[in-house]
Amino acid sequence: MARFYDVDITNPLMLGTALYPSPAILKDAFKVSGAEIATVSLRREQGAGQDFWSLIKSMNLRLLPNTAGCYSVKEAVTTAYMAREVFDTPWIKLEVIGHTDTLQPEPFALVEAARILSEDGFQVFPYMTDDLVLADRLVEVGCRVLMPWGAPIGSGLGLNNVYALKTLRNYFPDIPLVVDAGIGLPSHAARAMELGFDAILLNTAVAKAQDPVKMAQAFSLAIQAGALGYQAGPMEVRDMASPSTPVIGKAWL
Amino acid sequence: MRVQVVGAGVAGLCVANELSSRGVEVSLHDTHRPPGPHACSWWAGGMLAPFCEGESAEEPVIRLGTRAASWWQKFTGAVEYKGSLVLSAKRDKNELLRFASMTRQHRWVDHLSIAELEPDLAGHIRQGLYFDSEAHLDPRVALARLVDTLASQGVVCTQEEPLSDILTIDCRGLAAKDTLADLRGVKGEMLILKNPELNISRPVRFIHPRMPLYIVPRGSGVYMLGATMIESSDRSRITARSMLELLSAAYALHPAFAESEVLEIGVDVRPAFPDNLPRIRRRGNRLFINGLYRHGYLLAPALAEMTADYILTHKQPELMDECTI
């Protein structure tokens, strides 16, 4: 099982807390999926959203506050400080957005913000593209978890670049890797786990499903299946068909 | 029989009217004079659109909401039966497909049908859903008529404290959080624009993956733009982001909105329970009606009828989750 900084993770499904039809449905989705880490966004609900927070807090989840909607180092760092105070955790999912349409991370600002926050004792979970060199820089400045995107946030496109994700896994065997964003179907999540990823973070695919609770369960099962598949050591693909029962000696009339 | 109604927002006014029309002696208490901006129903859209709401709301909202239009027409005569349109930009076709799969009682419309229904939107938008059985009203007109109807029956809203030994129907909305701990606030922000050049005759929902918008015509070129949904109890201010999003979406629906005059900016907080469904709760001499969330005008009539049935015939309402006498 994965270890995020000094915390052992037993369930690799991490869920966001936005966009659900109601807090009651959100709660049921967490319950049925067994997800134990919830990302929470500070920007909108701050201050007067106490009722929603106490509801989330009552669910006994580990909270991963994020800096969603930040476009600069300064904004992201300020939001991280506020989040640390409000949620009393060193964890921060660092998002620095670089492009309004694709919500693509801004890699340069991301590294800078990650450096500032890591130096100040934060345990940073950077939301990043799948670039290998960027990953290297983030580890260099102190990140011990990496969260490459599968596809743009909320797009549901799945794993856009399996090769890049595989490469990250191969180059960072000891850093926990989480696919964050872009997951649309349980099979996308299973695929990421089959690649050896440690966890999956998603929100829209569950919250905007016709039946969010059922979809949360589907993701939980798919992630378990994918993880088991990876641990079991998948066969290699080959071009030549290889029958599982010998053909020689069969009646050929 | 004598009953006190506390809170003269949409829930309280509907209950008072329903009870009064069935011969119950009603008194209405509110610390402010109704109707007015202190109640979140003052800022509502006034869409009577149960099927559209099915996109995110659960079954009781749709079923109970289908009773709303005829109730409002009977008590206020203020209902406009024009259906609702749900539209999207071409890029967001999938959002529309999702909306269609989550709702019923609609038909697809192309740019020709849209042009027939709303000539001013011709050409801009190429696809949409039409919910022809839905309706809308102007909330402030409707509330004023409920107040008038009560007044004609001798019921005038008073600022006096209700008596403790008479059955009290508590419709105070979020203020009842002092007693109902599981109530929370969901902030909504809205704008009222005036644009006499633009003629849109029915509510239009404009779906966008990031900033969904609805526009409700109020007549004479006045349009209500709504509404944000934020998990917060802050009712003090609108953010620049919210205003930017509402106006950008309106501009995307029709560029002429850019020339509108901004008449009003509204901010208030909807009372909601964790499942976003309303509740009727009896605690001794107090009967709470609360948690109407974003469905005040849609659900208040059904809740008023249920409450009257309960009081007059002791029929247990389906949304009653607590009854201690």
Coordinates of C-alpha atoms in Angstrom, one line a residue:
Chain A
M1 CA 0.0 0.0 0.0
A2 CA 1.1 3.5 -0.7
R3 CA 2.5 5.9 1.8
F4 CA 1.9 9.6 1.4
Y5 CA 4.6 11.3 3.4
D6 CA 4.2 9.7 6.8
V7 CA 0.7 8.3 6.3
D8 CA -0.2 4.8 5.1
I9 CA -3.0 4.7 2.6
T10 CA -5.3 1.7 2.7
N11 CA -7.8 2.8 0.0
P12 CA -6.3 4.1 -3.3
L13 CA -9.5 6.0 -4.2
M14 CA -9.4 9.7 -3.4
L15 CA -12.6 11.8 -4.0
G16 CA -13.3 15.5 -4.5
T17 CA -16.2 17.1 -2.6
A18 CA -17.6 19.4 -5.2
L19 CA -20.5 19.2 -7.7
Y20 CA -22.6 16.5 -5.9
P21 CA -26.4 16.9 -6.0
S22 CA -26.4 17.1 -2.2
P23 CA -24.1 16.6 0.8
A24 CA -26.1 13.5 1.7
I25 CA -25.2 11.9 -1.6
L26 CA -21.6 13.0 -1.2
K27 CA -21.5 11.2 2.1
D28 CA -23.0 8.0 0.7
A29 CA -20.5 8.1 -2.2
F30 CA -17.6 8.1 0.3
K31 CA -19.2 5.5 2.5
V32 CA -19.9 3.0 -0.3
S33 CA -16.5 3.5 -2.0
G34 CA -14.5 3.4 1.2
A35 CA -12.5 6.4 0.0
E36 CA -10.7 7.9 3.0
I37 CA -9.1 11.0 1.5
A38 CA -11.2 14.0 0.4
T39 CA -9.9 17.0 -1.5
V40 CA -11.5 20.2 -0.4
S41 CA -11.3 23.6 -2.0
L42 CA -10.8 26.6 0.2
R43 CA -11.5 29.4 -2.1
R44 CA -15.3 29.6 -2.2
E45 CA -16.5 28.1 1.0
Q46 CA -14.1 29.9 3.2
G47 CA -15.4 31.5 6.3
A48 CA -19.2 31.3 6.2
G49 CA -19.3 27.7 4.8
Q50 CA -19.0 26.3 8.4
D51 CA -22.0 24.0 8.0
F52 CA -20.6 22.3 5.0
W53 CA -17.2 21.9 6.7
S54 CA -18.7 20.4 9.8
L55 CA -20.6 18.0 7.6
I56 CA -17.4 16.9 5.9
K57 CA -15.5 16.8 9.2
S58 CA -18.2 14.5 10.6
M59 CA -17.3 11.9 8.0
N60 CA -13.9 11.3 9.6
L61 CA -11.9 11.6 6.4
R62 CA -8.4 12.7 5.9
L63 CA -8.6 16.1 4.2
L64 CA -6.4 17.2 1.3
P65 CA -7.0 20.9 0.8
N66 CA -6.3 22.2 -2.7
T67 CA -5.4 25.5 -4.2
A68 CA -8.0 25.2 -7.0
G69 CA -8.4 28.2 -9.2
C70 CA -5.0 29.8 -8.4
Y71 CA -3.2 31.2 -11.4
S72 CA 0.0 32.5 -9.8
V73 CA 2.7 31.4 -7.2
K74 CA 1.5 34.1 -4.8
E75 CA -2.1 33.1 -4.9
A76 CA -1.3 29.5 -4.5
V77 CA 1.1 30.0 -1.6
T78 CA -1.4 32.3 0.2
T79 CA -4.2 29.8 -0.3
A80 CA -2.0 27.0 1.0
Y81 CA -1.2 29.0 4.2
M82 CA -4.9 29.7 4.7
A83 CA -5.7 26.0 4.1
R84 CA -3.1 24.9 6.6
E85 CA -4.7 27.1 9.2
V86 CA -8.3 26.2 8.5
F87 CA -7.8 22.4 8.1
D88 CA -4.9 21.9 10.4
T89 CA -2.9 19.7 8.1
P90 CA 0.5 20.0 6.4
W91 CA -0.9 18.4 3.2
I92 CA -1.6 20.6 0.3
K93 CA -2.7 19.7 -3.2
L94 CA -0.9 22.3 -5.2
E95 CA -2.7 23.6 -8.3
V96 CA -1.3 26.4 -10.3
I97 CA -3.4 26.8 -13.4
G98 CA -1.6 28.1 -16.6
H99 CA -4.4 28.0 -19.1
T100 CA -8.0 29.1 -18.7
D101 CA -9.5 26.7 -21.3
T102 CA -7.7 23.5 -20.6
L103 CA -7.0 24.3 -16.9
Q104 CA -3.5 22.9 -17.7
P105 CA -1.0 23.3 -14.8
E106 CA 1.6 26.1 -15.1
P107 CA 4.8 24.0 -14.7
F108 CA 7.2 26.8 -13.9
A109 CA 5.1 28.5 -11.3
L110 CA 4.2 25.0 -9.9
V111 CA 7.9 24.2 -9.2
E112 CA 8.4 27.6 -7.6
A113 CA 5.3 27.3 -5.4
A114 CA 6.3 23.7 -4.5
R115 CA 9.7 24.9 -3.4
I116 CA 8.4 27.7 -1.2
L117 CA 5.8 25.5 0.5
S118 CA 8.1 22.5 0.9
E119 CA 10.8 24.7 2.5
D120 CA 8.1 25.9 4.9
G121 CA 7.2 22.4 6.1
F122 CA 4.2 21.7 3.8
Q123 CA 3.8 18.2 2.4
V124 CA 3.0 19.0 -1.2
F125 CA 0.9 17.0 -3.7
P126 CA 1.5 18.8 -7.0
Y127 CA -1.1 18.6 -9.7
M128 CA 1.1 18.4 -12.8
T129 CA 1.3 17.4 -16.4
D130 CA 2.8 14.1 -17.2
D131 CA 6.2 15.6 -18.1
L132 CA 9.2 13.6 -16.8
V133 CA 11.5 16.5 -16.4
L134 CA 8.9 18.5 -14.5
A135 CA 8.5 15.5 -12.2
D136 CA 12.2 15.5 -11.6
R137 CA 12.2 19.2 -10.7
L138 CA 9.3 18.7 -8.3
V139 CA 11.0 15.9 -6.5
E140 CA 14.2 18.1 -6.4
V141 CA 12.3 20.8 -4.5
G142 CA 10.9 18.4 -2.0
C143 CA 7.7 16.8 -3.4
R144 CA 7.4 13.2 -2.2
V145 CA 4.1 12.5 -4.0
L146 CA 3.4 13.3 -7.7
M147 CA 0.0 13.8 -9.2
P148 CA 0.2 13.8 -13.0
W149 CA -3.1 14.4 -15.0
G150 CA -4.7 11.7 -17.0
A151 CA -6.4 14.4 -19.1
P152 CA -7.7 18.0 -18.5
I153 CA -9.8 18.5 -15.3
G154 CA -13.4 17.5 -15.7
S155 CA -13.0 16.2 -19.3
G156 CA -13.5 12.5 -18.6
L157 CA -11.1 11.7 -21.4
G158 CA -9.2 9.1 -19.4
L159 CA -5.4 8.5 -19.8
N160 CA -4.3 10.7 -22.7
N161 CA -0.7 9.6 -22.6
V162 CA -0.2 6.1 -21.3
Y163 CA 3.4 6.1 -22.4
A164 CA 4.3 9.2 -20.3
L165 CA 2.5 7.8 -17.3
K166 CA 4.4 4.5 -17.7
T167 CA 7.7 6.4 -18.0
L168 CA 7.0 8.3 -14.7
R169 CA 6.3 5.0 -13.0
N170 CA 9.6 3.5 -14.3
Y171 CA 11.7 6.6 -13.4
F172 CA 10.1 7.1 -9.9
P173 CA 9.6 3.6 -8.5
D174 CA 9.7 5.0 -4.9
I175 CA 7.6 8.1 -5.2
P176 CA 3.8 7.5 -4.8
L177 CA 2.1 8.4 -8.0
V178 CA -1.5 9.5 -8.3
V179 CA -3.5 10.1 -11.5
D180 CA -5.3 13.3 -10.8
A181 CA -7.9 14.7 -13.2
G182 CA -9.4 13.5 -16.5
I183 CA -10.7 10.1 -15.3
G184 CA -14.2 9.5 -16.7
L185 CA -14.8 5.8 -16.4
P186 CA -14.0 3.1 -13.9
S187 CA -11.9 1.4 -16.7
H188 CA -9.7 4.5 -16.9
A189 CA -9.0 4.2 -13.2
A190 CA -8.4 0.4 -13.5
R191 CA -5.9 1.1 -16.3
A192 CA -4.0 3.6 -14.2
M193 CA -3.7 1.1 -11.4
E194 CA -2.6 -1.6 -13.8
L195 CA 0.3 0.7 -14.8
G196 CA 1.3 0.6 -11.2
F197 CA -0.1 3.9 -10.0
D198 CA -0.7 4.2 -6.2
A199 CA -3.9 6.0 -6.2
I200 CA -6.6 7.8 -8.2
L201 CA -8.1 11.2 -7.5
L202 CA -11.3 12.1 -9.2
N203 CA -14.5 14.2 -8.6
T204 CA -16.6 14.9 -11.7
A205 CA -16.9 11.3 -12.9
V206 CA -18.6 10.4 -9.6
A207 CA -20.4 13.6 -8.7
K208 CA -21.9 14.2 -12.1
A209 CA -22.9 10.5 -12.8
Q210 CA -26.6 9.9 -12.9
D211 CA -26.2 7.8 -9.8
P212 CA -23.1 9.1 -8.0
V213 CA -23.2 6.5 -5.2
K214 CA -23.3 3.6 -7.6
M215 CA -20.5 5.2 -9.7
A216 CA -18.3 5.6 -6.6
Q217 CA -18.8 1.9 -5.9
A218 CA -17.9 1.1 -9.5
F219 CA -14.7 3.1 -9.2
S220 CA -13.8 1.5 -5.9
L221 CA -14.1 -2.0 -7.5
A222 CA -12.3 -1.0 -10.6
I223 CA -9.4 0.4 -8.6
Q224 CA -9.1 -2.7 -6.5
A225 CA -9.2 -4.9 -9.7
G226 CA -6.5 -2.7 -11.3
A227 CA -4.3 -2.8 -8.3
L228 CA -4.6 -6.6 -7.9
G229 CA -3.8 -6.9 -11.6
Y230 CA -0.6 -4.9 -11.2
Q231 CA 0.5 -6.8 -8.1
A232 CA -0.3 -10.2 -9.9
G233 CA 2.3 -9.3 -12.6
P234 CA 0.5 -9.1 -16.0
M235 CA 1.6 -11.2 -18.9
E236 CA 3.5 -9.5 -21.7
V237 CA 1.7 -9.0 -25.0
R238 CA 2.8 -10.8 -28.0
D239 CA 2.0 -11.0 -31.7
M240 CA 2.0 -14.7 -32.1
A241 CA -1.2 -16.5 -31.0
S242 CA -0.4 -19.1 -28.3
P243 CA -3.2 -21.6 -27.6
S244 CA -3.8 -22.4 -24.0
T245 CA -4.5 -26.1 -25.0
P246 CA -2.1 -27.8 -27.5
V247 CA -3.4 -28.3 -31.0
I248 CA -1.1 -31.1 -32.0
G249 CA -2.8 -34.5 -31.7
K250 CA -6.4 -33.1 -32.2
A251 CA -8.7 -34.9 -34.6
W252 CA -8.3 -33.1 -37.9
L253 CA -10.8 -34.9 -40.1
Chain B
M1 CA -59.3 26.4 14.8
R2 CA -56.5 28.9 15.2
V3 CA -52.9 28.6 13.9
Q4 CA -50.0 31.0 14.0
V5 CA -47.6 31.2 11.0
V6 CA -44.1 32.6 11.8
G7 CA -42.1 33.8 8.8
A8 CA -43.6 35.5 5.8
G9 CA -41.4 34.3 3.1
V10 CA -42.7 32.0 0.3
A11 CA -43.3 29.0 2.7
G12 CA -45.1 31.0 5.4
L13 CA -47.3 32.9 2.9
C14 CA -48.3 29.7 1.0
V15 CA -49.2 27.9 4.3
A16 CA -51.1 30.9 5.6
N17 CA -53.1 31.1 2.4
E18 CA -53.8 27.4 2.2
L19 CA -55.0 27.3 5.8
S20 CA -57.0 30.4 5.5
S21 CA -58.7 29.2 2.3
R22 CA -59.7 26.0 4.2
G23 CA -61.3 28.0 7.0
V24 CA -58.6 28.0 9.6
E25 CA -58.1 31.2 11.6
V26 CA -54.6 32.3 10.8
S27 CA -52.3 34.9 12.2
L28 CA -49.0 35.8 10.4
H29 CA -45.9 36.9 12.3
D30 CA -42.7 38.3 10.9
T31 CA -40.1 40.6 12.4
H32 CA -40.1 42.5 9.0
R33 CA -43.0 43.4 6.9
P34 CA -43.6 41.1 4.0
P35 CA -42.8 40.7 1.2
G36 CA -39.4 42.1 1.2
P37 CA -35.6 41.7 0.6
H38 CA -35.1 40.2 4.0
A39 CA -36.5 36.9 2.8
C40 CA -34.6 34.8 0.3
S41 CA -37.8 34.2 -1.7
W42 CA -37.6 37.8 -2.7
W43 CA -34.5 37.0 -4.7
A44 CA -35.8 33.8 -6.3
G45 CA -36.1 33.1 -10.0
G46 CA -39.7 32.0 -9.9
M47 CA -39.3 29.1 -12.3
L48 CA -42.0 26.4 -11.9
A49 CA -39.8 23.8 -13.6
P50 CA -40.0 20.5 -11.9
F51 CA -38.7 18.5 -14.8
C52 CA -35.6 20.7 -15.4
E53 CA -34.9 20.5 -11.7
G54 CA -34.8 16.7 -12.1
E55 CA -31.3 17.3 -13.6
S56 CA -30.0 17.5 -10.0
A57 CA -32.9 17.1 -7.7
E58 CA -34.4 13.9 -6.3
E59 CA -37.8 12.3 -7.2
P60 CA -40.0 14.1 -4.6
V61 CA -39.0 17.5 -6.0
I62 CA -40.2 16.5 -9.4
R63 CA -43.4 14.9 -8.3
L64 CA -44.4 17.5 -5.7
G65 CA -43.3 20.3 -8.0
T66 CA -45.7 19.4 -10.8
R67 CA -48.5 20.6 -8.4
A68 CA -47.0 24.1 -8.1
A69 CA -48.2 25.9 -11.2
S70 CA -51.9 25.2 -10.7
W71 CA -51.7 26.2 -7.0
W72 CA -50.0 29.5 -7.8
Q73 CA -52.5 30.2 -10.6
K74 CA -55.4 29.5 -8.3
F75 CA -54.0 31.8 -5.5
T76 CA -52.3 34.5 -7.5
G77 CA -53.3 34.3 -11.2
A78 CA -49.6 35.3 -11.8
V79 CA -48.5 32.1 -13.7
E80 CA -47.1 32.3 -17.2
Y81 CA -47.5 28.9 -19.0
K82 CA -44.7 29.2 -21.6
G83 CA -42.5 26.2 -20.9
S84 CA -38.8 26.4 -20.4
L85 CA -35.9 26.2 -22.9
V86 CA -32.6 24.5 -22.1
L87 CA -29.8 25.6 -24.5
S88 CA -26.1 25.2 -24.9
A89 CA -23.4 26.4 -27.2
K90 CA -22.4 24.0 -29.9
R91 CA -19.2 23.1 -28.1
D92 CA -21.2 22.0 -25.1
K93 CA -23.5 19.5 -26.8
N94 CA -22.5 16.8 -24.4
E95 CA -23.7 18.9 -21.5
L96 CA -27.1 19.0 -23.2
L97 CA -27.0 15.3 -23.8
R98 CA -26.4 14.8 -20.1
F99 CA -29.2 17.2 -19.2
A100 CA -31.5 15.3 -21.5
S101 CA -30.6 11.9 -20.0
M102 CA -31.2 13.2 -16.5
T103 CA -34.7 14.7 -17.2
R104 CA -38.0 13.9 -18.8
Q105 CA -41.0 15.6 -20.4
H106 CA -38.8 17.4 -23.0
R107 CA -38.3 17.4 -26.7
W108 CA -35.2 18.4 -28.8
V109 CA -35.4 21.6 -30.7
D110 CA -33.2 22.7 -33.5
H111 CA -32.4 26.3 -34.5
L112 CA -35.7 26.6 -36.5
S113 CA -37.9 25.6 -33.6
I114 CA -35.8 27.8 -31.3
A115 CA -36.4 30.7 -33.7
E116 CA -40.1 30.0 -33.6
L117 CA -40.2 29.9 -29.8
E118 CA -37.8 32.8 -29.1
P119 CA -37.2 34.8 -32.3
D120 CA -34.5 36.9 -30.6
L121 CA -32.4 33.8 -30.0
A122 CA -32.6 32.8 -33.7
G123 CA -29.2 32.0 -35.2
H124 CA -27.2 32.3 -32.0
I125 CA -28.1 28.9 -30.6
R126 CA -28.5 25.8 -32.7
Q127 CA -29.8 23.2 -30.3
G128 CA -31.8 22.7 -27.2
L129 CA -34.4 21.0 -25.1
Y130 CA -38.0 22.3 -24.7
F131 CA -40.0 21.5 -21.6
D132 CA -43.4 22.6 -22.8
S133 CA -45.4 21.8 -19.6
E134 CA -43.4 24.1 -17.3
A135 CA -44.2 27.6 -16.2
H136 CA -42.9 30.6 -14.4
L137 CA -44.0 33.6 -12.3
D138 CA -42.6 36.9 -11.0
P139 CA -41.9 36.1 -7.3
R140 CA -42.5 39.6 -6.1
V141 CA -45.8 39.9 -7.8
A142 CA -46.9 36.5 -6.6
L143 CA -45.9 37.2 -3.0
A144 CA -47.7 40.5 -3.0
R145 CA -50.8 38.8 -4.2
L146 CA -50.6 36.2 -1.5
V147 CA -50.3 39.1 1.0
D148 CA -53.4 40.8 -0.6
T149 CA -55.4 37.7 -0.5
L150 CA -54.7 37.2 3.2
A151 CA -55.5 40.9 3.8
S152 CA -58.9 40.5 2.1
Q153 CA -59.6 37.7 4.6
G154 CA -58.5 39.9 7.5
V155 CA -55.1 38.4 8.0
V156 CA -52.4 41.1 8.2
C157 CA -48.8 40.3 9.0
T158 CA -47.8 41.4 12.5
Q159 CA -44.5 42.1 14.1
E160 CA -45.9 40.9 17.4
E161 CA -44.4 37.8 19.0
P162 CA -46.5 34.6 18.5
L163 CA -48.2 33.2 21.6
S164 CA -46.6 30.1 23.1
D165 CA -49.8 28.1 23.7
I166 CA -51.1 28.0 20.1
L167 CA -50.0 25.7 17.3
T168 CA -47.2 27.6 15.5
I169 CA -46.0 26.9 12.0
D170 CA -42.4 27.9 11.9
C171 CA -41.4 29.0 8.4
R172 CA -38.4 31.1 9.3
G173 CA -36.0 29.6 6.8
L174 CA -32.4 29.7 7.9
A175 CA -33.2 31.7 11.0
A176 CA -34.7 28.4 12.4
K177 CA -31.1 27.0 12.6
D178 CA -31.3 28.1 16.2
T179 CA -33.5 25.0 16.7
L180 CA -32.9 22.8 13.6
A181 CA -29.2 22.0 13.8
D182 CA -28.9 20.1 10.5
L183 CA -30.0 23.1 8.5
R184 CA -27.3 24.8 6.4
G185 CA -27.1 27.8 4.1
V186 CA -26.4 27.6 0.4
K187 CA -25.5 31.0 -0.9
G188 CA -27.1 32.3 -4.1
E189 CA -26.2 35.4 -6.1
M190 CA -28.4 37.0 -8.8
L191 CA -28.7 40.0 -11.0
I192 CA -31.7 41.9 -12.4
L193 CA -31.0 43.5 -15.8
K194 CA -33.1 45.7 -18.0
N195 CA -32.8 45.5 -21.7
P196 CA -35.8 46.6 -23.7
E197 CA -34.2 45.7 -27.0
L198 CA -34.2 42.1 -26.1
N199 CA -37.4 40.0 -26.1
I200 CA -37.2 36.6 -24.5
S201 CA -40.5 35.3 -23.2
R202 CA -39.8 32.2 -21.2
P203 CA -37.1 31.0 -18.8
V204 CA -33.9 29.9 -20.6
R205 CA -31.3 27.7 -18.9
F206 CA -28.0 28.1 -20.6
I207 CA -25.8 25.1 -19.8
H208 CA -22.1 25.6 -19.6
P209 CA -19.6 23.1 -18.0
R210 CA -18.4 25.8 -15.6
M211 CA -21.0 28.4 -15.2
P212 CA -24.6 27.3 -15.7
L213 CA -27.0 30.2 -15.9
Y214 CA -30.8 30.7 -16.1
I215 CA -32.6 33.8 -17.3
V216 CA -36.1 34.4 -16.3
P217 CA -38.1 37.2 -18.0
R218 CA -40.0 39.5 -15.8
G219 CA -41.7 41.5 -18.5
S220 CA -41.0 45.0 -20.0
G221 CA -37.5 44.0 -20.9
V222 CA -36.5 43.0 -17.3
Y223 CA -34.6 39.8 -16.8
M224 CA -33.5 37.9 -13.7
L225 CA -30.1 36.2 -14.1
G226 CA -29.3 33.5 -11.6
A227 CA -28.0 31.9 -9.7
T228 CA -24.8 30.7 -8.0
M229 CA -24.8 27.8 -5.6
I230 CA -22.1 28.2 -3.0
E231 CA -21.8 26.2 0.3
S232 CA -21.8 29.3 2.5
S233 CA -24.1 31.2 4.8
D234 CA -22.7 34.6 3.8
R235 CA -25.4 36.9 2.6
S236 CA -23.4 40.1 2.7
R237 CA -21.8 40.4 -0.8
I238 CA -21.5 39.2 -4.3
T239 CA -18.0 38.3 -5.5
A240 CA -16.6 39.8 -8.7
R241 CA -16.1 36.2 -9.9
S242 CA -19.8 35.4 -9.6
M243 CA -20.9 38.5 -11.3
L244 CA -18.4 38.0 -14.1
E245 CA -19.6 34.4 -14.6
L246 CA -23.3 35.4 -14.6
L247 CA -22.7 38.2 -17.1
S248 CA -20.3 36.2 -19.3
A249 CA -22.8 33.4 -19.6
A250 CA -25.6 35.9 -20.4
Y251 CA -23.4 37.5 -23.0
A252 CA -22.6 34.1 -24.5
L253 CA -26.4 33.4 -24.8
H254 CA -27.0 36.8 -26.5
P255 CA -24.4 39.5 -27.0
A256 CA -27.1 42.2 -26.6
F257 CA -27.1 41.5 -22.9
A258 CA -23.9 43.5 -22.8
E259 CA -25.9 46.7 -23.3
S260 CA -28.2 46.0 -20.4
E261 CA -28.7 48.2 -17.4
V262 CA -28.0 46.5 -14.1
L263 CA -31.0 47.2 -11.9
E264 CA -30.3 45.0 -8.9
I265 CA -27.7 42.8 -7.4
G266 CA -29.1 40.2 -5.1
V267 CA -27.4 37.9 -2.5
D268 CA -29.1 35.6 -0.1
V269 CA -28.9 32.2 1.4
R270 CA -31.2 29.2 0.8
P271 CA -32.1 27.0 3.8
A272 CA -31.3 23.3 3.1
F273 CA -31.0 20.0 4.8
P274 CA -28.1 17.6 4.0
D275 CA -30.1 15.8 1.2
N276 CA -31.4 19.1 -0.1
L277 CA -35.0 17.9 0.4
P278 CA -37.5 19.9 2.6
R279 CA -38.9 18.6 5.9
I280 CA -41.9 19.0 8.1
R281 CA -41.1 18.5 11.7
R282 CA -43.3 18.6 14.7
R283 CA -41.9 19.5 18.1
G284 CA -44.6 20.0 20.6
N285 CA -46.6 23.1 19.7
R286 CA -44.3 24.0 16.9
L287 CA -44.5 22.6 13.4
F288 CA -41.4 23.4 11.3
I289 CA -41.5 23.7 7.5
N290 CA -38.1 24.2 6.2
G291 CA -35.2 23.2 3.9
L292 CA -36.9 24.3 0.6
Y293 CA -33.4 25.0 -0.8
R294 CA -33.6 26.3 -4.4
H295 CA -37.2 25.0 -4.7
G296 CA -39.2 27.5 -2.7
Y297 CA -41.8 28.4 -5.3
L298 CA -41.8 24.9 -6.7
L299 CA -42.4 23.1 -3.4
A300 CA -44.1 25.6 -1.0
P301 CA -47.6 24.8 -2.5
A302 CA -47.2 21.0 -1.9
L303 CA -45.8 21.6 1.6
A304 CA -48.7 24.0 2.3
E305 CA -51.2 21.5 1.2
M306 CA -49.6 18.7 3.2
T307 CA -49.4 20.9 6.3
A308 CA -53.1 21.8 6.0
D309 CA -54.0 18.2 5.6
Y310 CA -52.0 17.3 8.6
I311 CA -53.6 20.0 10.8
L312 CA -57.1 19.3 9.6
T313 CA -57.2 15.6 9.1
H314 CA -54.0 14.4 11.0
K315 CA -52.8 12.8 7.8
Q316 CA -49.1 12.1 8.2
P317 CA -47.1 14.2 5.6
E318 CA -44.6 12.2 3.5
L319 CA -41.8 14.7 4.3
M320 CA -42.4 14.6 8.1
D321 CA -39.3 13.1 9.6
E322 CA -39.9 13.9 13.3
C323 CA -43.1 14.2 15.3
T324 CA -42.9 14.7 19.1
I325 CA -46.0 16.2 20.6

